Amino acid sequence: MRENYRYSYLKERYYHEDIGSYYSYAIKINNYVKQSISILPDISPDEEIVKKIVRICNEIQLEPEYIDEVFEQFV
């Protein structure tokens, strides 16, 4: 089966006026020709949760429009 989407995650630094600087993980979505089609910022500071979401999205080749439903299961 050809991959239509490739999900990955990256650690990024963010800032919030109440807590200052912090690190959290974003999810990046590439299409089958490796073009970035979306970056979903500040998903969670918990790397394990984000890794699980990325793994599941890649396994089932989730259409990006349904990513919010996956988030609700984990966050």
N, CA, C and O atoms as a MOPAC input file, in Angstrom:
PM7 MOZYME 1SCF
protein

 N      0.84000 1    -1.18500 1     0.00000 1
 C      0.00000 1     0.00000 1     0.00000 1
 C      0.88500 1     1.24900 1     0.00000 1
 O      1.81300 1     1.35900 1     0.80100 1
 N      0.60400 1     2.14500 1    -0.86300 1
 C      1.35100 1     3.39400 1    -0.95800 1
 C      0.91700 1     4.35100 1     0.15100 1
 O     -0.27000 1     4.46600 1     0.45600 1
 N      1.88000 1     5.02400 1     0.73900 1
 C      1.56300 1     6.03000 1     1.75100 1
 C      1.06000 1     7.29200 1     1.05900 1
 O      1.71800 1     7.83600 1     0.17200 1
 N     -0.10200 1     7.74000 1     1.47300 1
 C     -0.61100 1     9.00800 1     0.96200 1
 C     -0.14500 1    10.16100 1     1.83500 1
 O      0.05000 1    11.28000 1     1.36300 1
 N      0.03000 1     9.86400 1     3.12300 1
 C      0.45800 1    10.87500 1     4.08200 1
 C      1.53300 1    10.29600 1     4.97800 1
 O      1.54000 1     9.10100 1     5.27100 1
 N      2.43600 1    11.15400 1     5.40800 1
 C      3.47500 1    10.75800 1     6.35500 1
 C      3.43700 1    11.73700 1     7.51400 1
 O      3.68800 1    12.93200 1     7.35300 1
 N      3.12000 1    11.21200 1     8.66900 1
 C      3.07400 1    12.01600 1     9.88100 1
 C      4.40400 1    11.88900 1    10.61100 1
 O      4.99000 1    10.80700 1    10.66000 1
 N      4.87700 1    12.98900 1    11.17600 1
 C      6.08100 1    12.98400 1    11.99300 1
 C      5.89000 1    14.02000 1    13.10100 1
 O      4.93200 1    14.79300 1    13.08900 1
 N      6.80700 1    14.01900 1    14.04500 1
 C      6.69100 1    15.00300 1    15.11400 1
 C      8.01300 1    15.70500 1    15.32600 1
 O      9.07500 1    15.18500 1    14.98300 1
 N      7.93500 1    16.88900 1    15.89200 1
 C      9.12600 1    17.65000 1    16.17000 1
 C      8.95000 1    18.43000 1    17.46400 1
 O      7.84500 1    18.84600 1    17.81300 1
 N     10.04500 1    18.61700 1    18.15900 1
 C     10.04600 1    19.36900 1    19.40500 1
 C     10.28200 1    20.83700 1    19.07100 1
 O     11.20800 1    21.18400 1    18.33800 1
 N      9.42600 1    21.68700 1    19.62200 1
 C      9.53900 1    23.11000 1    19.35300 1
 C      9.45900 1    23.90200 1    20.65200 1
 O      8.90000 1    23.44600 1    21.64900 1
 N     10.02500 1    25.08400 1    20.61100 1
 C      9.97600 1    25.97600 1    21.77000 1
 C      8.83800 1    26.96700 1    21.56400 1
 O      8.68100 1    27.53700 1    20.48500 1
 N      8.05100 1    27.16100 1    22.61200 1
 C      6.91100 1    28.07200 1    22.57500 1
 C      7.02600 1    29.05700 1    23.72800 1
 O      7.85800 1    28.89600 1    24.62100 1
 N      6.18300 1    30.07300 1    23.69300 1
 C      6.15300 1    31.05700 1    24.76600 1
 C      4.70700 1    31.37300 1    25.10400 1
 O      3.87000 1    31.55700 1    24.22000 1
 N      4.43100 1    31.43200 1    26.39200 1
 C      3.12700 1    31.85900 1    26.88900 1
 C      3.38100 1    32.88800 1    27.98000 1
 O      4.23100 1    32.68700 1    28.84700 1
 N      2.65200 1    33.97500 1    27.93300 1
 C      2.93100 1    35.06800 1    28.87500 1
 C      2.79000 1    34.66600 1    30.33900 1
 O      3.43700 1    35.26600 1    31.19700 1
 N      1.97400 1    33.68100 1    30.64600 1
 C      1.79100 1    33.26600 1    32.04200 1
 C      2.89100 1    32.33500 1    32.55000 1
 O      3.21500 1    32.34500 1    33.73700 1
 N      3.46500 1    31.53300 1    31.65800 1
 C      4.45100 1    30.54400 1    32.12000 1
 C      5.83300 1    30.71700 1    31.49300 1
 O      6.78100 1    30.03600 1    31.88600 1
 N      5.95100 1    31.60700 1    30.53700 1
 C      7.23900 1    31.82200 1    29.88800 1
 C      7.49600 1    30.81000 1    28.79200 1
 O      6.56200 1    30.30400 1    28.16900 1
 N      8.77100 1    30.51400 1    28.55700 1
 C      9.16600 1    29.57900 1    27.50100 1
 C      8.96000 1    28.14100 1    27.96000 1
 O      9.14400 1    27.81300 1    29.13200 1
 N      8.58000 1    27.30000 1    27.02100 1
 C      8.42300 1    25.86900 1    27.29300 1
 C      8.56100 1    25.10400 1    25.98500 1
 O      8.46000 1    25.67600 1    24.90000 1
 N      8.79200 1    23.81300 1    26.10500 1
 C      8.89600 1    22.94000 1    24.92800 1
 C      7.65500 1    22.06700 1    24.82800 1
 O      7.10900 1    21.59900 1    25.82700 1
 N      7.23500 1    21.86700 1    23.60000 1
 C      6.10100 1    21.00200 1    23.32300 1
 C      6.34200 1    20.38200 1    21.95200 1
 O      7.25600 1    20.78200 1    21.23100 1
 N      5.52400 1    19.41100 1    21.60300 1
 C      5.69000 1    18.69900 1    20.34400 1
 C      4.61100 1    19.09800 1    19.34900 1
 O      3.44500 1    19.27000 1    19.70500 1
 N      5.01800 1    19.24000 1    18.11500 1
 C      4.12300 1    19.53400 1    17.00100 1
 C      4.07000 1    18.31200 1    16.10500 1
 O      4.97400 1    17.47700 1    16.12500 1
 N      3.01500 1    18.21200 1    15.32300 1
 C      2.89100 1    17.13500 1    14.34300 1
 C      2.94600 1    17.74900 1    12.95300 1
 O      2.25700 1    18.72200 1    12.64900 1
 N      3.78400 1    17.15100 1    12.12600 1
 C      3.94000 1    17.60100 1    10.74700 1
 C      3.33300 1    16.54700 1     9.83000 1
 O      3.53100 1    15.34800 1    10.02800 1
 N      2.59700 1    17.00500 1     8.83100 1
 C      1.97600 1    16.10200 1     7.86700 1
 C      2.54000 1    16.42000 1     6.48400 1
 O      2.46200 1    17.55100 1     6.00600 1
 N      3.10800 1    15.39500 1     5.85700 1
 C      3.59500 1    15.50900 1     4.48000 1
 C      2.71300 1    14.66100 1     3.57900 1
 O      2.16700 1    13.64300 1     4.00400 1
 N      2.58000 1    15.09000 1     2.33500 1
 C      1.84800 1    14.24600 1     1.38800 1
 C      2.79900 1    13.23500 1     0.76400 1
 O      3.97600 1    13.19800 1     1.12300 1
 N      2.32000 1    12.42800 1    -0.14700 1
 C      3.09600 1    11.31100 1    -0.68900 1
 C      4.31800 1    11.73800 1    -1.49000 1
 O      5.20600 1    10.92100 1    -1.73400 1
 N      4.38200 1    12.99000 1    -1.90200 1
 C      5.58300 1    13.47200 1    -2.59700 1
 C      6.47300 1    14.28700 1    -1.65200 1
 O      7.32400 1    15.06500 1    -2.08500 1
 N      6.25500 1    14.08800 1    -0.37100 1
 C      7.06700 1    14.66900 1     0.70500 1
 C      6.96500 1    16.18200 1     0.80300 1
 O      7.87900 1    16.84000 1     1.30000 1
 N      5.86300 1    16.72900 1     0.33200 1
 C      5.61700 1    18.15300 1     0.51400 1
 C      4.87200 1    18.34000 1     1.82500 1
 O      3.90300 1    17.63300 1     2.10300 1
 N      5.32200 1    19.28500 1     2.62400 1
 C      4.64400 1    19.56100 1     3.88800 1
 C      3.28800 1    20.18000 1     3.58200 1
 O      3.19300 1    21.17100 1     2.85800 1
 N      2.24800 1    19.58600 1     4.14000 1
 C      0.91500 1    20.14300 1     3.90900 1
 C      0.32300 1    20.76000 1     5.16900 1
 O     -0.64400 1    21.51900 1     5.09900 1
 N      0.90700 1    20.43200 1     6.32800 1
 C      0.38200 1    21.00700 1     7.56100 1
 C      1.33800 1    20.77300 1     8.71800 1
 O      2.00600 1    19.74200 1     8.79100 1
 N      1.39400 1    21.73300 1     9.61000 1
 C      2.08600 1    21.55800 1    10.88100 1
 C      1.09700 1    21.94700 1    11.96600 1
 O      0.56000 1    23.05400 1    11.97300 1
 N      0.87000 1    21.02300 1    12.87300 1
 C     -0.06400 1    21.24700 1    13.97300 1
 C      0.76600 1    21.53900 1    15.22300 1
 O      1.35100 1    20.62200 1    15.80000 1
 N      0.82600 1    22.79700 1    15.64500 1
 C      1.73800 1    23.17900 1    16.72600 1
 C      1.22800 1    22.82000 1    18.11700 1
 O      0.02900 1    22.66100 1    18.34300 1
 N      2.17300 1    22.69800 1    19.03400 1
 C      1.89400 1    22.63000 1    20.46700 1
 C      0.83800 1    21.58800 1    20.83000 1
 O     -0.12900 1    21.89300 1    21.52800 1
 N      1.02700 1    20.36700 1    20.35400 1
 C      0.07400 1    19.29300 1    20.61700 1
 C      0.12900 1    18.86700 1    22.08100 1
 O     -0.90000 1    18.77400 1    22.75000 1
 N      1.33700 1    18.61000 1    22.56700 1
 C      1.49700 1    18.14300 1    23.94900 1
 C      2.97600 1    18.23600 1    24.33200 1
 O      3.85100 1    18.08600 1    23.47900 1
 N      3.25100 1    18.48300 1    25.61300 1
 C      4.63900 1    18.41600 1    26.06200 1
 C      5.09600 1    16.97100 1    26.30300 1
 O      6.27000 1    16.72400 1    26.57900 1
 N      4.16700 1    16.03000 1    26.19900 1
 C      4.44600 1    14.61200 1    26.44800 1
 C      4.81600 1    13.92100 1    25.13200 1
 O      3.95600 1    13.65500 1    24.29200 1
 N      6.10100 1    13.64100 1    24.97100 1
 C      6.58300 1    13.03600 1    23.73100 1
 C      5.92500 1    11.68900 1    23.45600 1
 O      5.62700 1    11.38500 1    22.30100 1
 N      5.69200 1    10.88400 1    24.47000 1
 C      5.11000 1     9.55100 1    24.26300 1
 C      3.71100 1     9.62900 1    23.67400 1
 O      3.36200 1     8.82900 1    22.80600 1
 N      2.91400 1    10.56800 1    24.12800 1
 C      1.56000 1    10.73500 1    23.57800 1
 C      1.63400 1    11.11900 1    22.10400 1
 O      0.91000 1    10.56900 1    21.27400 1
 N      2.50100 1    12.05500 1    21.78800 1
 C      2.61700 1    12.51000 1    20.40200 1
 C      3.15800 1    11.39300 1    19.50800 1
 O      2.70300 1    11.24000 1    18.37500 1
 N      4.11400 1    10.61800 1    19.99800 1
 C      4.63200 1     9.48000 1    19.23100 1
 C      3.51400 1     8.48100 1    18.92000 1
 O      3.43700 1     7.95700 1    17.80900 1
 N      2.65500 1     8.22400 1    19.90000 1
 C      1.53500 1     7.29400 1    19.69100 1
 C      0.57400 1     7.80900 1    18.62800 1
 O      0.13300 1     7.05900 1    17.75700 1
 N      0.25700 1     9.08900 1    18.70800 1
 C     -0.64700 1     9.68600 1    17.71900 1
 C     -0.04700 1     9.56500 1    16.32100 1
 O     -0.74100 1     9.18000 1    15.38000 1
 N      1.22600 1     9.88700 1    16.18000 1
 C      1.90400 1     9.81600 1    14.88400 1
 C      1.92300 1     8.38000 1    14.36400 1
 O      1.66200 1     8.14400 1    13.18400 1
 N      2.22600 1     7.43200 1    15.22500 1
 C      2.27200 1     6.02700 1    14.81300 1
 C      0.91100 1     5.56800 1    14.28500 1
 O      0.82800 1     4.94600 1    13.22600 1
 N     -0.13200 1     5.87200 1    15.01200 1
 C     -1.48300 1     5.46800 1    14.60200 1
 C     -1.87200 1     6.13000 1    13.28500 1
 O     -2.40800 1     5.47600 1    12.39100 1
 N     -1.60400 1     7.42200 1    13.16900 1
 C     -1.95100 1     8.13500 1    11.93300 1
 C     -1.23700 1     7.52900 1    10.73000 1
 O     -1.82700 1     7.40200 1     9.65700 1
 N      0.02200 1     7.15700 1    10.89900 1
 C      0.76100 1     6.52900 1     9.80200 1
 C      0.23500 1     5.13400 1     9.49600 1
 O      0.11800 1     4.75800 1     8.33000 1
 N     -0.08100 1     4.36700 1    10.52700 1
 C     -0.57300 1     2.99700 1    10.31200 1
 C     -1.88400 1     2.96700 1     9.54600 1
 O     -2.06400 1     2.15300 1     8.64100 1
 N     -2.79500 1     3.85200 1     9.91000 1
 C     -4.11100 1     3.82100 1     9.26200 1
 C     -4.21300 1     4.79100 1     8.08100 1
 O     -5.25200 1     4.87900 1     7.42700 1
 N     -3.11700 1     5.51900 1     7.81600 1
 C     -3.09800 1     6.51200 1     6.74800 1
 C     -4.28800 1     7.47100 1     6.88000 1
 O     -5.08300 1     7.66600 1     5.96000 1
 N     -4.35900 1     8.04400 1     8.06000 1
 C     -5.44800 1     8.95500 1     8.39200 1
 C     -5.47300 1    10.16100 1     7.46100 1
 O     -4.44500 1    10.78900 1     7.21100 1
 N     -6.64800 1    10.47300 1     6.95800 1
 C     -6.81800 1    11.70800 1     6.19000 1
 C     -6.66600 1    12.86600 1     7.17700 1
 O     -7.26600 1    12.83200 1     8.25200 1
 N     -5.88500 1    13.88000 1     6.83900 1
 C     -5.62900 1    14.97600 1     7.77400 1
 C     -6.87900 1    15.65600 1     8.32000 1
 O     -6.85600 1    16.18600 1     9.43100 1
 N     -7.94600 1    15.65000 1     7.57400 1
 C     -9.17400 1    16.31400 1     8.04300 1
 C     -9.77300 1    15.64700 1     9.29000 1
 O    -10.62900 1    16.23400 1     9.95300 1
 N     -9.32700 1    14.42200 1     9.61300 1
 C     -9.86400 1    13.70500 1    10.77100 1
 C     -8.92800 1    13.69600 1    11.97500 1
 O     -9.18800 1    12.99600 1    12.95400 1
 N     -7.85900 1    14.45400 1    11.91400 1
 C     -6.85700 1    14.41100 1    12.98200 1
 C     -7.43700 1    14.84300 1    14.33600 1
 O     -7.01400 1    14.32500 1    15.37000 1
 N     -8.38300 1    15.76700 1    14.35200 1
 C     -8.98000 1    16.20300 1    15.62100 1
 C     -9.63500 1    15.05600 1    16.38000 1
 O     -9.59400 1    15.02100 1    17.61000 1
 N    -10.23500 1    14.12400 1    15.65800 1
 C    -10.85000 1    12.97200 1    16.30800 1
 C     -9.81900 1    12.10400 1    17.00500 1
 O    -10.10000 1    11.54300 1    18.06300 1
 N     -8.63400 1    11.98400 1    16.43400 1
 C     -7.55300 1    11.20500 1    17.05700 1
 C     -7.06200 1    11.93800 1    18.30000 1
 O     -6.81500 1    11.30400 1    19.32600 1
 N     -6.91600 1    13.24500 1    18.23200 1
 C     -6.46400 1    14.01700 1    19.39200 1
 C     -7.37400 1    13.81000 1    20.59200 1
 O     -6.90800 1    13.66900 1    21.72300 1
 N     -8.66200 1    13.79300 1    20.33600 1
 C     -9.63300 1    13.63100 1    21.42400 1
 C     -9.42900 1    12.32900 1    22.18100 1
 O     -9.75100 1    12.25200 1    23.36700 1
 N     -8.90400 1    11.31200 1    21.52600 1
 C     -8.66400 1    10.02300 1    22.16300 1
 C     -7.47400 1    10.05800 1    23.12100 1
 O     -7.42600 1     9.27900 1    24.07300 1
 N     -6.51700 1    10.95100 1    22.88000 1
 C     -5.25500 1    10.91700 1    23.63200 1
 C     -5.03100 1    12.10700 1    24.54300 1
 O     -4.37200 1    11.97000 1    25.57500 1
 N     -5.54200 1    13.23400 1    24.20400 1
 C     -5.22200 1    14.44600 1    24.96500 1
 C     -6.36900 1    14.81300 1    25.88500 1
 O     -6.28700 1    15.80600 1    26.60800 1

